[in-house]
Amino acid sequence: MTRRAVVTGASSGIGEATARAMRSAGWDVVAVARRAERLEALESEIGATAFAADLTRETDIEALTRFLAESGPVHALVHVAGGARGTDRVEEGSPDDWRWMFEANVMSAQRLVAHLLPLLREAAEQTGHADTLFVTSTASRTPYAGGGGYNAAKAGESMLLQDLRLELNGEPIRVVEIAPGMVYTEEFTLNRLGGDQLATDRVYEGVENPLVAEDVADVIAYALGTPGHVNLDLITMRPVAQSAQHLLARGPLRVRPPRDQMI
């Protein structure tokens, strides 16, 4: 039977790319995001079902849950929506920005799990298993100066998922975490830096082949396509140019000559 997935953050970036990849893989997709006009365009293009919702609002998640319960099974929750605001030092952090990051990254995940888990359980009863998959970040595990608010929010989301996996032990429901490093998308860094395009361009300047949204979407589709008894607990992915959170090569990647030729 055709499986149906809820994909959040589907109006742009990784969420949109994921909706496209999953439709290509044969899934029915309910595409969720705040911007209805973008979702409607995606619906027309790929045949996804658009549902406009702000996942920081309890009432919007309740409305989404009612729609899903009335319109068919839910075999997978793919939670991509989230984001970062600002690069303030901890002592200078904006309470409003930090509060939004916690709501968008942690509380949205908790609310979605609380509301959709009954639907996922129903689907698992019928088809043998169901899936939850969350896109976090390498920032959930490695701190960096100016990243305190985002580090804290993504670490909180990651810990929520690890706890959820323990709580679901014995049930046929997978909990998968995808933690990307540097990904070039249309809006993530631009939004984080308050719309400063020049500052955004500098983040990626000289980096050969940063990840793009489609790279992450391909991994998501792969993880969901594995046999139902296989759980990919955590997938960390980075561009080759980013060996670690703090170690980024700028300029062309090239093979070093043998050491005896370097003398």
Coordinates of C-alpha atoms in Angstrom, one line a residue, residues 16-251:
E16 CA 10.7 21.2 0.4
A17 CA 13.5 19.0 -1.1
T18 CA 12.3 16.2 1.2
A19 CA 8.7 16.5 0.1
R20 CA 9.9 16.2 -3.5
A21 CA 12.2 13.2 -2.8
M22 CA 9.5 11.3 -0.9
R23 CA 7.0 11.9 -3.7
S24 CA 9.5 10.6 -6.2
A25 CA 9.9 7.5 -4.0
G26 CA 6.2 6.9 -4.1
W27 CA 5.0 8.3 -0.8
D28 CA 1.9 10.3 -0.3
V29 CA 3.0 13.6 1.3
V30 CA 1.2 16.1 3.5
A31 CA 3.4 19.2 3.2
V32 CA 3.3 21.4 6.3
A33 CA 4.6 25.0 6.7
R34 CA 3.5 28.5 7.5
R35 CA 3.4 29.9 4.0
A36 CA 0.3 28.7 2.3
E37 CA 1.1 30.2 -1.1
R38 CA 4.4 28.3 -1.3
L39 CA 2.7 25.1 -0.3
E40 CA 0.0 25.5 -2.8
A41 CA 2.6 25.9 -5.6
L42 CA 4.3 22.7 -4.4
E43 CA 1.0 20.9 -4.2
S44 CA 0.3 21.8 -7.9
E45 CA 3.7 20.7 -9.0
I46 CA 4.3 17.4 -7.2
G47 CA 0.9 16.3 -6.0
A48 CA 1.6 16.7 -2.3
T49 CA -1.3 17.8 0.0
A50 CA -0.7 21.2 1.4
F51 CA -1.5 22.1 5.0
A52 CA -0.6 25.6 6.3
A53 CA 0.3 25.6 10.0
D54 CA 2.6 27.4 12.4
L55 CA 4.1 24.7 14.6
T56 CA 4.8 27.0 17.4
R57 CA 1.0 27.3 17.9
E58 CA -0.8 24.5 19.7
T59 CA -4.1 25.3 17.9
D60 CA -2.4 24.9 14.5
I61 CA -1.1 21.5 15.5
E62 CA -4.5 20.4 16.8
A63 CA -6.0 21.4 13.5
L64 CA -3.3 19.4 11.6
T65 CA -4.1 16.4 13.8
R66 CA -7.8 16.6 13.0
F67 CA -7.1 16.9 9.3
L68 CA -4.8 13.9 9.3
A69 CA -7.1 11.7 11.4
E70 CA -10.0 12.4 9.0
S71 CA -8.1 12.0 5.8
G72 CA -6.1 8.8 6.1
P73 CA -3.3 6.9 7.9
V74 CA 0.0 8.5 9.0
H75 CA 3.0 6.2 8.5
A76 CA 5.8 8.7 9.0
L77 CA 6.4 12.0 10.7
V78 CA 9.4 13.8 9.1
H79 CA 10.0 16.9 11.2
V80 CA 12.3 19.3 9.3
A81 CA 10.9 22.7 10.5
G82 CA 13.0 24.7 12.9
G83 CA 15.7 27.3 12.6
A84 CA 18.1 29.7 14.2
R85 CA 18.0 33.4 15.1
G86 CA 21.0 35.5 15.8
T87 CA 24.7 34.8 16.6
D88 CA 24.7 36.6 20.0
R89 CA 27.1 35.8 22.8
V90 CA 25.4 34.1 25.7
E91 CA 25.6 37.2 27.9
E92 CA 24.1 39.3 25.1
G93 CA 21.5 36.8 23.9
S94 CA 18.0 38.1 22.9
P95 CA 15.4 36.4 25.1
D96 CA 12.9 36.7 22.3
D97 CA 15.2 35.0 19.8
W98 CA 16.2 32.2 22.3
R99 CA 12.5 31.7 23.2
W100 CA 11.6 31.4 19.5
M101 CA 14.4 28.9 18.9
F102 CA 13.2 26.7 21.8
E103 CA 9.6 26.8 20.6
A104 CA 10.5 26.2 16.9
N105 CA 13.0 23.4 17.6
V106 CA 12.1 21.7 20.8
M107 CA 8.4 22.4 21.6
S108 CA 7.3 21.9 18.1
A109 CA 8.9 18.4 18.1
Q110 CA 7.2 17.5 21.5
R111 CA 3.8 18.8 20.4
L112 CA 3.9 16.8 17.1
V113 CA 4.9 13.6 18.9
A114 CA 2.2 14.1 21.5
H115 CA -0.5 14.6 18.9
L116 CA 0.6 12.3 16.1
L117 CA 1.8 9.3 18.0
P118 CA -1.7 7.8 18.3
L119 CA -2.0 8.0 14.5
L120 CA 1.4 6.5 14.0
R121 CA 0.5 3.6 16.3
E122 CA -2.6 2.9 14.3
A123 CA -0.6 2.8 11.0
A124 CA 2.1 0.5 12.7
E125 CA -0.7 -1.9 13.7
Q126 CA -1.8 -2.1 10.0
T127 CA 1.5 -2.2 8.2
G128 CA 4.1 -3.5 10.7
H129 CA 5.9 -0.3 11.5
A130 CA 5.8 3.5 11.5
D131 CA 8.5 6.1 11.4
T132 CA 9.5 9.4 13.1
L133 CA 12.5 11.2 11.7
F134 CA 13.9 14.6 12.9
V135 CA 16.4 16.9 11.3
T136 CA 18.6 18.4 14.0
S137 CA 22.1 19.7 13.4
T138 CA 25.8 19.0 14.3
A139 CA 25.2 22.1 16.5
S140 CA 23.3 19.7 18.8
R141 CA 26.6 18.1 19.8
T142 CA 29.4 20.6 19.2
P143 CA 29.3 24.2 20.6
Y144 CA 30.7 27.2 18.8
A145 CA 31.0 30.8 19.8
G146 CA 27.9 32.8 19.0
G147 CA 25.8 29.6 18.7
G148 CA 24.6 29.3 22.3
G149 CA 20.9 29.7 21.6
Y150 CA 20.9 27.4 18.6
N151 CA 23.3 24.9 20.3
A152 CA 20.9 24.7 23.3
A153 CA 17.8 24.4 21.2
K154 CA 19.1 21.6 18.9
A155 CA 20.7 19.8 21.9
G156 CA 17.4 19.9 23.6
E157 CA 15.6 18.5 20.5
S158 CA 18.2 15.8 20.1
M159 CA 17.9 14.7 23.7
L160 CA 14.1 14.6 23.3
L161 CA 14.5 12.2 20.4
Q162 CA 16.9 10.0 22.3
D163 CA 14.5 9.8 25.2
L164 CA 11.6 9.1 22.8
R165 CA 13.5 6.1 21.4
L166 CA 13.8 4.7 24.9
E167 CA 10.1 5.3 25.7
L168 CA 9.0 3.6 22.5
N169 CA 11.1 0.5 23.2
G170 CA 9.1 -2.6 22.3
E171 CA 6.9 -0.8 19.8
P172 CA 7.4 -1.0 16.0
I173 CA 8.1 2.7 15.7
R174 CA 11.5 4.0 14.5
V175 CA 13.1 7.2 15.8
V176 CA 15.7 8.5 13.3
E177 CA 17.9 11.6 13.8
I178 CA 19.6 13.3 10.8
A179 CA 22.3 15.8 12.0
P180 CA 23.6 17.9 9.1
G181 CA 26.6 20.2 9.2
M182 CA 27.0 23.1 6.7
V183 CA 24.1 23.1 4.3
Y184 CA 23.6 25.8 1.8
T185 CA 19.9 26.7 1.5
E186 CA 18.0 29.7 0.3
E187 CA 16.9 31.0 3.7
F188 CA 18.4 29.3 6.8
T189 CA 21.5 31.5 7.3
L190 CA 19.8 34.6 5.7
N191 CA 17.1 34.4 8.3
R192 CA 19.5 33.7 11.1
L193 CA 21.5 36.8 10.2
G194 CA 18.5 39.1 9.9
G195 CA 18.3 39.2 6.1
D196 CA 22.0 40.4 5.7
Q197 CA 22.9 38.9 2.3
L198 CA 26.5 40.0 2.4
A199 CA 27.1 38.3 5.8
T200 CA 25.3 35.2 4.5
D201 CA 27.5 35.0 1.5
R202 CA 30.6 35.2 3.6
V203 CA 29.6 32.1 5.6
Y204 CA 29.8 30.0 2.4
E205 CA 32.6 31.9 0.7
G206 CA 35.3 29.7 -0.8
V207 CA 33.7 26.5 0.5
E208 CA 33.8 23.9 -2.3
N209 CA 30.5 22.0 -2.5
P210 CA 28.7 22.6 0.8
L211 CA 25.8 20.3 1.3
V212 CA 22.5 21.3 -0.4
A213 CA 19.0 20.6 0.6
E214 CA 18.7 17.7 -1.9
D215 CA 21.7 15.9 -0.3
V216 CA 19.9 15.8 3.1
A217 CA 16.6 14.9 1.4
D218 CA 18.2 11.9 -0.3
V219 CA 19.5 10.6 3.1
I220 CA 16.1 11.1 4.6
A221 CA 14.4 9.1 1.8
Y222 CA 17.1 6.4 2.2
A223 CA 16.6 6.1 6.0
L224 CA 12.8 5.8 5.6
G225 CA 13.3 3.2 2.8
T226 CA 15.3 0.8 4.8
P227 CA 13.6 -2.4 6.1
G228 CA 11.3 -1.7 8.9
H229 CA 13.4 -3.6 11.5
V230 CA 16.4 -1.3 10.8
N231 CA 16.7 1.9 12.8
L232 CA 19.3 4.4 11.8
D233 CA 19.5 6.1 15.2
L234 CA 21.8 9.0 14.2
I235 CA 23.2 10.0 10.8
T236 CA 25.8 12.8 10.9
M237 CA 26.5 14.3 7.5
R238 CA 28.8 17.1 6.5
P239 CA 30.4 18.3 3.3
V240 CA 33.9 17.0 2.7
A241 CA 35.2 20.5 3.2
Q242 CA 34.0 20.5 6.8
S243 CA 36.0 18.0 8.7
A244 CA 34.5 19.1 12.0
Q245 CA 32.3 21.9 13.3
H246 CA 35.3 24.2 13.7
L247 CA 37.4 22.9 10.8
L248 CA 36.3 24.2 7.4
A249 CA 38.4 24.3 4.2
R250 CA 38.0 27.4 2.1
G251 CA 39.3 27.1 -1.5

